[in-house]
Coordinates of N, CA and C in Angstrom, one line a residue:
X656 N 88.7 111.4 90.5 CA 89.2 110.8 91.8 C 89.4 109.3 91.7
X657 N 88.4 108.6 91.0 CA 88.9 107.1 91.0 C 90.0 106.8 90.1
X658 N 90.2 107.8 89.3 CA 91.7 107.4 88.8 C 93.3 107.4 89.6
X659 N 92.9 108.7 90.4 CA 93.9 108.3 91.0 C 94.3 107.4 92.4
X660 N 92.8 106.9 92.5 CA 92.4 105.8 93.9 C 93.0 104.6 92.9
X661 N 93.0 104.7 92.3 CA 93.1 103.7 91.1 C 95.2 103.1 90.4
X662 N 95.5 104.4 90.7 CA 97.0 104.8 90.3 C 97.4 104.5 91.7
X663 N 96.8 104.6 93.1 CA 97.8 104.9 94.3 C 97.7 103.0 94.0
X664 N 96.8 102.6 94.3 CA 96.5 101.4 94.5 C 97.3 100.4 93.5
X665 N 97.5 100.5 92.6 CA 97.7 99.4 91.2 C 99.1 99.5 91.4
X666 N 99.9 101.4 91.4 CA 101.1 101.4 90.9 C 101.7 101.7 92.2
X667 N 101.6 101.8 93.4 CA 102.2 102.1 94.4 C 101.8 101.3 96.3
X668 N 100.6 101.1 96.1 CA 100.5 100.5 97.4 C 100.5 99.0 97.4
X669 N 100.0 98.6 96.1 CA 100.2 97.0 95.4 C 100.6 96.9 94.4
X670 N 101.9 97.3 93.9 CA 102.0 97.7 92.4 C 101.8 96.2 92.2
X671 N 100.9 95.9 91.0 CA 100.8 94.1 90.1 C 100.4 95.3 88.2
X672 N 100.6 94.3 87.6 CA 100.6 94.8 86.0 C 101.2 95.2 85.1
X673 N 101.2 95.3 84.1 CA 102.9 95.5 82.8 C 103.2 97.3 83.3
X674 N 102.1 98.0 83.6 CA 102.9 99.1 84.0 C 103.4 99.4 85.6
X675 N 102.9 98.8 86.4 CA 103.6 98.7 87.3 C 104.8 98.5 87.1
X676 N 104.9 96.9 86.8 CA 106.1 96.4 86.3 C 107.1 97.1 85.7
X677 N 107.0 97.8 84.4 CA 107.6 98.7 84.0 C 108.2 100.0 84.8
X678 N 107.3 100.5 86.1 CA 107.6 101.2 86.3 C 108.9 101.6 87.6
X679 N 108.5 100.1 88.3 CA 109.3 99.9 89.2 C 110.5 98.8 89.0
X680 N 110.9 98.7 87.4 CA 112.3 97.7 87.4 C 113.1 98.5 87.2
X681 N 113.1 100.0 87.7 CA 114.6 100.2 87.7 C 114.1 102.1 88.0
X682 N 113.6 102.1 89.5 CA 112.8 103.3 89.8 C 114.1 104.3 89.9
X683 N 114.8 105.0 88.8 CA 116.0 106.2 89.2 C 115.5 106.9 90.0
X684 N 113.9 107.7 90.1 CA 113.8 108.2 91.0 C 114.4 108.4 92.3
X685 N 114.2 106.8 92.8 CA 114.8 106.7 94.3 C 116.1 106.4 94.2
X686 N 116.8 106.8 93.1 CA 118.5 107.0 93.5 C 118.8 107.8 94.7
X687 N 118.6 108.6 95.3 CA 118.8 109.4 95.6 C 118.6 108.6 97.5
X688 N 117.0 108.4 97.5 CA 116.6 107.3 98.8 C 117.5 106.4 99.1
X689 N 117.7 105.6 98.0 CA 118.9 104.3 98.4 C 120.0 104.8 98.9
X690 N 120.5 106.0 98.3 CA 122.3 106.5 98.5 C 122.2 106.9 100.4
X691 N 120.9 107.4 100.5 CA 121.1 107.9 102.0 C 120.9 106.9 102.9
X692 N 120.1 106.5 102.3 CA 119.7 104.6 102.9 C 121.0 103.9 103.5
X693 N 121.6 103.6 102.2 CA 122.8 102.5 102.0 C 123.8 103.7 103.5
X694 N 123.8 104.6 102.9 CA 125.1 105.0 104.0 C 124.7 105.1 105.2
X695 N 123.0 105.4 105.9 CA 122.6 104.9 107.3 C 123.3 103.4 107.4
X696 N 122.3 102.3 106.8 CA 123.0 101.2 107.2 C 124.2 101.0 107.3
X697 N 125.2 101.5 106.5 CA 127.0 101.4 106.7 C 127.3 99.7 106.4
X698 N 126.8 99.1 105.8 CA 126.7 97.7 105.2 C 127.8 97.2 105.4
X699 N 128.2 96.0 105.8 CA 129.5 95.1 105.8 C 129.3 93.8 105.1
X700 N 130.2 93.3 105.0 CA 130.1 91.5 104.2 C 129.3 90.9 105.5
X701 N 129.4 91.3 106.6 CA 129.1 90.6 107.7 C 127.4 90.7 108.2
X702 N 126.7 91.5 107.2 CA 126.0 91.8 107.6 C 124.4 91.1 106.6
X703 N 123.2 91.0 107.6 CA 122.4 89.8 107.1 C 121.0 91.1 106.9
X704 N 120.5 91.6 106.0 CA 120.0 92.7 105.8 C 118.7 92.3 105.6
X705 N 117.5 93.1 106.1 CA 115.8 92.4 105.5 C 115.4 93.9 104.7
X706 N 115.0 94.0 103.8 CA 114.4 94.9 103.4 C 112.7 94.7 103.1
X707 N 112.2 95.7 103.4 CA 110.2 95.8 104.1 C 110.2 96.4 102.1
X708 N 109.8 95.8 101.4 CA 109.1 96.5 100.5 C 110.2 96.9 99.7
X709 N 110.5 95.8 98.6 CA 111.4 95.6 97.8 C 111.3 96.8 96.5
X710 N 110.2 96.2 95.8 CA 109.8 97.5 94.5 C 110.6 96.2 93.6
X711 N 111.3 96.7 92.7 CA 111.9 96.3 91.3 C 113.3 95.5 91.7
X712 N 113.7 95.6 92.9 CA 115.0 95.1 92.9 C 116.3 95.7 93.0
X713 N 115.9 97.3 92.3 CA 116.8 97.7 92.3 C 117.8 98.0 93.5
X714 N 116.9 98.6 94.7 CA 117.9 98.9 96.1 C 118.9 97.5 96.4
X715 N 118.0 96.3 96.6 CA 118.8 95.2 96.9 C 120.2 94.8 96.1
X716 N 120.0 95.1 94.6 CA 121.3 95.1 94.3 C 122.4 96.1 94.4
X717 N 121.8 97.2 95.0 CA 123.2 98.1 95.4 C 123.6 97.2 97.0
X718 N 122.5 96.9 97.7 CA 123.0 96.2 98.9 C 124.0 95.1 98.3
X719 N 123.6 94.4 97.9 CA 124.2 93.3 97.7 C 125.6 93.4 97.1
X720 N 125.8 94.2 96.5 CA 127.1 94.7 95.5 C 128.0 95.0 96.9
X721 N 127.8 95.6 98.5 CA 128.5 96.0 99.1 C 129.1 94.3 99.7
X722 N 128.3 93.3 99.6 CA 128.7 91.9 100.2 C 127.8 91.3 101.0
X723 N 126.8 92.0 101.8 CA 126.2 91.7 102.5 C 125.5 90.2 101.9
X724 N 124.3 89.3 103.0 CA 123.1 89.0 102.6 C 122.2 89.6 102.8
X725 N 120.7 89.0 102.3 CA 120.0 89.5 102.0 C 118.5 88.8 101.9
X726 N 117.3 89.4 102.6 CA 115.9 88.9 102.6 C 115.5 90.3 102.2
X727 N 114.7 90.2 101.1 CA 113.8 91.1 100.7 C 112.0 90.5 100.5
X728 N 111.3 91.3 100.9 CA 110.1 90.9 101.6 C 109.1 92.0 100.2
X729 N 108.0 91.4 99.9 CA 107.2 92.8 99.1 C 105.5 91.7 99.1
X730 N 104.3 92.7 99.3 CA 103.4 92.2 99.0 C 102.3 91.6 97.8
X731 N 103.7 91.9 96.5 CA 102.8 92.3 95.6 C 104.0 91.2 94.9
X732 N 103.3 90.2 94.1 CA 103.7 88.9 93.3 C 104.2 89.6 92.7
X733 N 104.1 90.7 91.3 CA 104.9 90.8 90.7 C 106.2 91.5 91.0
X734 N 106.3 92.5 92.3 CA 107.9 92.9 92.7 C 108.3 91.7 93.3
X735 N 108.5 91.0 93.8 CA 108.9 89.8 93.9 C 109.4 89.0 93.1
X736 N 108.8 88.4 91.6 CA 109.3 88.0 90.6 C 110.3 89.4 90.0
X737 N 110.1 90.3 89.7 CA 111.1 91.9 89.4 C 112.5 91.4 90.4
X738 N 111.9 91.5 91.7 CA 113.7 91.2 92.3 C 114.2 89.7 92.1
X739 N 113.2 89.0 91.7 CA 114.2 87.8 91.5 C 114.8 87.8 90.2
X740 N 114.4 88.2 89.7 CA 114.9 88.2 88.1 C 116.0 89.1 88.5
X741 N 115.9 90.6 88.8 CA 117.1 91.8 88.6 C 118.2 91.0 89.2
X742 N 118.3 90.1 90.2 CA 119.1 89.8 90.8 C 118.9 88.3 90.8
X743 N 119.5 87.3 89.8 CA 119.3 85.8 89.5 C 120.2 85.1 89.7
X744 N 121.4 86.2 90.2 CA 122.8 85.5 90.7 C 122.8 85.4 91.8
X745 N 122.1 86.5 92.6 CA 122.1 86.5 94.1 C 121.5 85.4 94.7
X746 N 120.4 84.9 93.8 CA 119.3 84.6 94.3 C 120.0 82.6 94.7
X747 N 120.4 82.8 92.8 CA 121.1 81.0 93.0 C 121.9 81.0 93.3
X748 N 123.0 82.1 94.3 CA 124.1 81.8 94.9 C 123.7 81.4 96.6
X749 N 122.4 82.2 96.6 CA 122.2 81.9 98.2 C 122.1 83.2 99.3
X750 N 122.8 84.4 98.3 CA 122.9 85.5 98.9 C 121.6 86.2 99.2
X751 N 120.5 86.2 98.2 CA 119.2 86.9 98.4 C 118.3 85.7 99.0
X752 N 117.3 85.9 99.5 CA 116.1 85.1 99.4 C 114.5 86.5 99.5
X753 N 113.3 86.1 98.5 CA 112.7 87.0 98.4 C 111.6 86.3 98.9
X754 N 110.8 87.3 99.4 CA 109.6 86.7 99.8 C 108.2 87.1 100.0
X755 N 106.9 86.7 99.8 CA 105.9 87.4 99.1 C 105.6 87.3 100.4
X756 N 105.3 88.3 101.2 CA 104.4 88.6 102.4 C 104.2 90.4 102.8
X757 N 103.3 90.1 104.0 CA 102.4 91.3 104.5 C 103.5 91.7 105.8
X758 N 104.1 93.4 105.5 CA 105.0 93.5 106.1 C 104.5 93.4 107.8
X759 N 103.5 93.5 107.7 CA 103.0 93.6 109.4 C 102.6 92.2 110.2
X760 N 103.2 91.2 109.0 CA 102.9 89.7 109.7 C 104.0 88.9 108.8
X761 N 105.3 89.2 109.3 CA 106.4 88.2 108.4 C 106.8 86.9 108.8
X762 N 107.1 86.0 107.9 CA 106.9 84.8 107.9 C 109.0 84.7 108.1
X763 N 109.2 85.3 109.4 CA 110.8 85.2 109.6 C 111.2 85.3 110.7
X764 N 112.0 84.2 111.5 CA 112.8 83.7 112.6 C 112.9 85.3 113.4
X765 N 112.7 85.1 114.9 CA 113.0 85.5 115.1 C 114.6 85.9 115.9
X766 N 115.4 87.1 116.0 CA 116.2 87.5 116.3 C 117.3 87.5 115.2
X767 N 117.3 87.4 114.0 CA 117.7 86.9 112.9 C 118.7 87.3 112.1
X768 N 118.0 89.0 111.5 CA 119.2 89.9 110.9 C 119.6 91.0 111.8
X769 N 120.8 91.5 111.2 CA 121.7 92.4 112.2 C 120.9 93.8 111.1
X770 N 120.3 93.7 110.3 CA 119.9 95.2 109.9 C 118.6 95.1 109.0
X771 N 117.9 96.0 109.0 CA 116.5 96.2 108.7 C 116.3 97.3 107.9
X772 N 115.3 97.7 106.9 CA 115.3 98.6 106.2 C 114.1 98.9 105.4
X773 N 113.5 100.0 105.4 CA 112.3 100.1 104.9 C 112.2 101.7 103.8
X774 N 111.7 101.5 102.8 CA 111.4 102.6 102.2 C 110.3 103.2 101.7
X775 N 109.7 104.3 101.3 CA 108.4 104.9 101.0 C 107.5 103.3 101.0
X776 N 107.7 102.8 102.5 CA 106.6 101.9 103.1 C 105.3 102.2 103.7
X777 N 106.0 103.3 104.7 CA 105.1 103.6 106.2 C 103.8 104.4 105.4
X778 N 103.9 104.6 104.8 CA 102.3 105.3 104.2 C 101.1 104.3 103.7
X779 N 101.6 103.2 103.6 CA 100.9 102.3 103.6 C 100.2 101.3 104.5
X780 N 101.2 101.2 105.5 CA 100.6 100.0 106.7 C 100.4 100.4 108.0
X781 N 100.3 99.6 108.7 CA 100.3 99.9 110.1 C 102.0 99.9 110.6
X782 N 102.1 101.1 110.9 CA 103.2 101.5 111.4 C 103.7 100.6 112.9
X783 N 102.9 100.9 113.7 CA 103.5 100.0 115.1 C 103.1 98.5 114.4
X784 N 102.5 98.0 114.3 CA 102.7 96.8 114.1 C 103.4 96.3 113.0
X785 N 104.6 97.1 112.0 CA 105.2 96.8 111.1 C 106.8 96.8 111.8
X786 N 106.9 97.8 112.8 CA 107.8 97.7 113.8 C 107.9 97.4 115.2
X787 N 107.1 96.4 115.7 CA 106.7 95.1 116.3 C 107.5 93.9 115.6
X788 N 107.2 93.6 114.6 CA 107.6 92.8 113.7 C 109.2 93.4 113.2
X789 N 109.5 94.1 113.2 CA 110.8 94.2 112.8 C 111.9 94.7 114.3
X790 N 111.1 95.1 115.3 CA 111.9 94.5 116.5 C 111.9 92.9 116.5
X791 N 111.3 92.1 116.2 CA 110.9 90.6 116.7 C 112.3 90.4 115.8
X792 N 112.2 90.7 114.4 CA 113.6 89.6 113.7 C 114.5 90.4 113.8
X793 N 114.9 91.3 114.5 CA 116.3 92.1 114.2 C 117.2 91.1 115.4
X794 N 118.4 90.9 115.4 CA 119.0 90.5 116.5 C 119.6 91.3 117.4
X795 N 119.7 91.2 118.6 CA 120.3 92.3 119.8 C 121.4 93.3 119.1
X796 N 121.4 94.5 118.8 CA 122.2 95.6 118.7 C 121.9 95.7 116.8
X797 N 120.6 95.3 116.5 CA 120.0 95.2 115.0 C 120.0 96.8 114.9
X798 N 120.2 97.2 113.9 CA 120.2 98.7 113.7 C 118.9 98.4 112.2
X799 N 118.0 99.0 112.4 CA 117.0 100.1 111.2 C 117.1 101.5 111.0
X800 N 116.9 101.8 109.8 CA 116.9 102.5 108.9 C 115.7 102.4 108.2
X801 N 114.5 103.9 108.2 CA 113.5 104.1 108.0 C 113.9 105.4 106.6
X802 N 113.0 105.1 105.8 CA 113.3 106.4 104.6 C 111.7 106.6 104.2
X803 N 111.2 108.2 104.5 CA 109.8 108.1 104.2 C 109.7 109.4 103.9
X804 N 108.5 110.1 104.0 CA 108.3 111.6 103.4 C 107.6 112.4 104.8
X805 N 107.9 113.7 104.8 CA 108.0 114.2 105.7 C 106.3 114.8 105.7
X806 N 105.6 115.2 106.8 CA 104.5 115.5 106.6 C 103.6 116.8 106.4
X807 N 104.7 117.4 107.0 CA 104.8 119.0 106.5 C 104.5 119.9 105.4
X808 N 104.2 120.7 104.3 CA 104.5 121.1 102.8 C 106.0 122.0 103.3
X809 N 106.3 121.9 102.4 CA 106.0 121.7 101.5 C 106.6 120.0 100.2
X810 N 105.6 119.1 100.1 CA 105.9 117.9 99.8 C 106.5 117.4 98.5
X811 N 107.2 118.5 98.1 CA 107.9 118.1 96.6 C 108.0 116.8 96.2
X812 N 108.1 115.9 96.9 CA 108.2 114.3 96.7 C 106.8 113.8 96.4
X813 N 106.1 114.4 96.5 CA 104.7 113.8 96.7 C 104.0 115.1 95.6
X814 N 103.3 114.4 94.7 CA 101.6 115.4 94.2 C 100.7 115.4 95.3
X815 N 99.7 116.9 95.0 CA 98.9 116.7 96.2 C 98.1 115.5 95.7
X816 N 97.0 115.4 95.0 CA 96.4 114.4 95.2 C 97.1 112.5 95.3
X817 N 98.1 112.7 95.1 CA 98.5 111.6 95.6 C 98.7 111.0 97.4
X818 N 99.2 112.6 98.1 CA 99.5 112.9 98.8 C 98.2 113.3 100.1
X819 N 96.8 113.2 99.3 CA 95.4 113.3 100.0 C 95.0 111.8 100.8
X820 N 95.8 110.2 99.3 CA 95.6 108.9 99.9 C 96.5 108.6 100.6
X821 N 97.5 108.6 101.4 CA 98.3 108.4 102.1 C 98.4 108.5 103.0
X822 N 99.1 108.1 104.3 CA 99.6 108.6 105.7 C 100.8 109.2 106.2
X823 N 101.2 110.3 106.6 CA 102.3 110.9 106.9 C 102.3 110.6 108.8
X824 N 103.3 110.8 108.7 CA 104.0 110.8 110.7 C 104.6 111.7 110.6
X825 N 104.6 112.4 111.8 CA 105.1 113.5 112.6 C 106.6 112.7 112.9
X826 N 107.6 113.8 112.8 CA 108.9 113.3 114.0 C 108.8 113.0 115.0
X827 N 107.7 113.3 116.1 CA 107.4 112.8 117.2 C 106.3 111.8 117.3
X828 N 105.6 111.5 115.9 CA 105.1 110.7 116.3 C 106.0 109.2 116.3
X829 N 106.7 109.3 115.1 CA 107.6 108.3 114.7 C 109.0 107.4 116.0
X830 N 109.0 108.3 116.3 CA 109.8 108.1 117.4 C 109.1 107.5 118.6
X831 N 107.6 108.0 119.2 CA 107.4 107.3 120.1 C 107.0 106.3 119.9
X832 N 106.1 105.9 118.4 CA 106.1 104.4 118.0 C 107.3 103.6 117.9
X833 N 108.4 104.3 117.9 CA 110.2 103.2 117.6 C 110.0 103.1 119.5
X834 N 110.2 104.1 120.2 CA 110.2 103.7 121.4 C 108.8 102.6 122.0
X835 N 107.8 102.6 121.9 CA 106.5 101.8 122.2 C 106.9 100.3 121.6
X836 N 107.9 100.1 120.7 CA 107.9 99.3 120.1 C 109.1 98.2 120.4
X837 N 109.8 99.1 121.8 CA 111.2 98.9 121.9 C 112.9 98.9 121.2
X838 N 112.8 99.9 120.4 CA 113.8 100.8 120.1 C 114.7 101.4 120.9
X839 N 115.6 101.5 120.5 CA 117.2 102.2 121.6 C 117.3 103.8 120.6
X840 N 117.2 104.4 121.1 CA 118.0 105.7 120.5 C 117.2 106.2 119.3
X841 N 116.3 106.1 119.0 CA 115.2 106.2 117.8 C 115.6 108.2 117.5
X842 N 116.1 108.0 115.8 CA 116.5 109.5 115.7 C 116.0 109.8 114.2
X843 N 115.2 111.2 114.0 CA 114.7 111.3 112.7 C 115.4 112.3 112.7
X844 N 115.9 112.3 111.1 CA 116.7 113.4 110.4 C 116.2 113.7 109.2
X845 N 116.6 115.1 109.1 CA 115.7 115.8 108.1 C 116.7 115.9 106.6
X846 N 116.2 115.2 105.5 CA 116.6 115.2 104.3 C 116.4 116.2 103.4
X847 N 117.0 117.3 102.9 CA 116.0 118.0 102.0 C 115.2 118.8 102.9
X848 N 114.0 118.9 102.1 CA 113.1 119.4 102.3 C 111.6 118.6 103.0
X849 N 111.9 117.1 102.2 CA 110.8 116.6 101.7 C 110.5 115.2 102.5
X850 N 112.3 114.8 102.7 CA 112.5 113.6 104.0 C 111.9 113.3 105.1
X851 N 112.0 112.0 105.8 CA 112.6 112.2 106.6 C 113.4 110.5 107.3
X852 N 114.6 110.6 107.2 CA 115.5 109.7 107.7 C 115.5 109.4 108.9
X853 N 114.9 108.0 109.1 CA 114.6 106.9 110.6 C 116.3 106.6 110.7
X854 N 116.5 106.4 112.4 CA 117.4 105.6 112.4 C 116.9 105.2 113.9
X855 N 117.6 104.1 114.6 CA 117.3 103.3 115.5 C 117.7 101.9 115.7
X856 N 118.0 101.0 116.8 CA 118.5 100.1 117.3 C 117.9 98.9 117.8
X857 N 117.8 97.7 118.2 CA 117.2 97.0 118.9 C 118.1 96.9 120.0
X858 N 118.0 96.7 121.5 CA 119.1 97.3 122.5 C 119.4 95.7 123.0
X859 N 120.6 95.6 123.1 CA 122.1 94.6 122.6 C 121.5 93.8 124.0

């Protein structure tokens, strides 16, 4: 059991270490997450994007490739150094900025970006108060996009015992924390089997 208290902790709730590192500079896994991701948001050049829990870098550079900007936020020093490096052109052009903080207390202006985005996050933090904080910097008619695992079995995304340390939400629960939180239109959609795809607004 402490091994794998040991694996949730090192390689996934704080990934820091050469295997972390390794594992998360270029997660294919979540190809699949980002693709449904990217097309909720519907990205434009015009658009100023935060992403809650970076990993390797990799999502941000498909964002970025669409034109947008970009703030990517992660609590763990070494995904932070990973996205700066994957992305060193974004970074010295001005387009990215990364930043080492605790998604439930961010260190960012309020009313700020027009889009928000979070991935296999919510199992980790406090959910209302991670969307507290991402009502606070979204600007009037900010649209989020949530990508997490559904809580149901059957969890093909998940091992059970990985799946024993973690927190799952209900569709209804999720939704009344987007509305408690002040949310416009808060709508979960079912991906697969294993999903489940947040969407929602800050109201204009």
């Amino acid at each position: 059991m402490a091994l794998f208290d040991l694996f949730t902790d090192h390689l996934l709730r704080r990934p820091r270490g050469r295997m972390a590192r390794m594992m998360w500079r270029d997660m294919k896994s979540h190809y699949g997450i980002f693709r449904d991701t990217l097309a909720a948001l519907n990205l434009t050049p015009d658009d100023h994007l935060l992403e809650i829990g970076c990993g390797g870098g990799t999502f941000a550079a498909q964002a970025l490739a669409l034109g947008c900007r970009m703030t990517a936020v992660d609590h763990s020093a070494d995904m932070v150094t990973l996205t700066k490096t994957a992305n060193a052109d974004a970074v010295r052009e001005g387009r990215l900025e990364v930043i080492e903080a605790a998604a439930e207390s961010l260190p960012l202006p309020d009313r700020h970006f027009t889009c928000a985005t979070a991935m296999n996050v919510l199992f980790f933090v406090s959910v209302p108060a991670l969307l507290t904080e991402l009502h606070r910097v979204l600007a009037p008619g900010g649209r989020l996009v949530l990508h997490t695992v559904a809580p149901e079995p059957p969890r093909s995304a998940m091992p059970a015992p990985l799946a024993k340390r973690v927190r799952f939400h209900s569709d209804a629960e999720l939704v009344a924390m987007l509305e408690a939180a002040g949310f416009h239109q808060p709508r979960v959609e079912r991906v697969g089997d294993a999903f489940q795809l947040v969407t929602a607004s800050r109201p204009s």
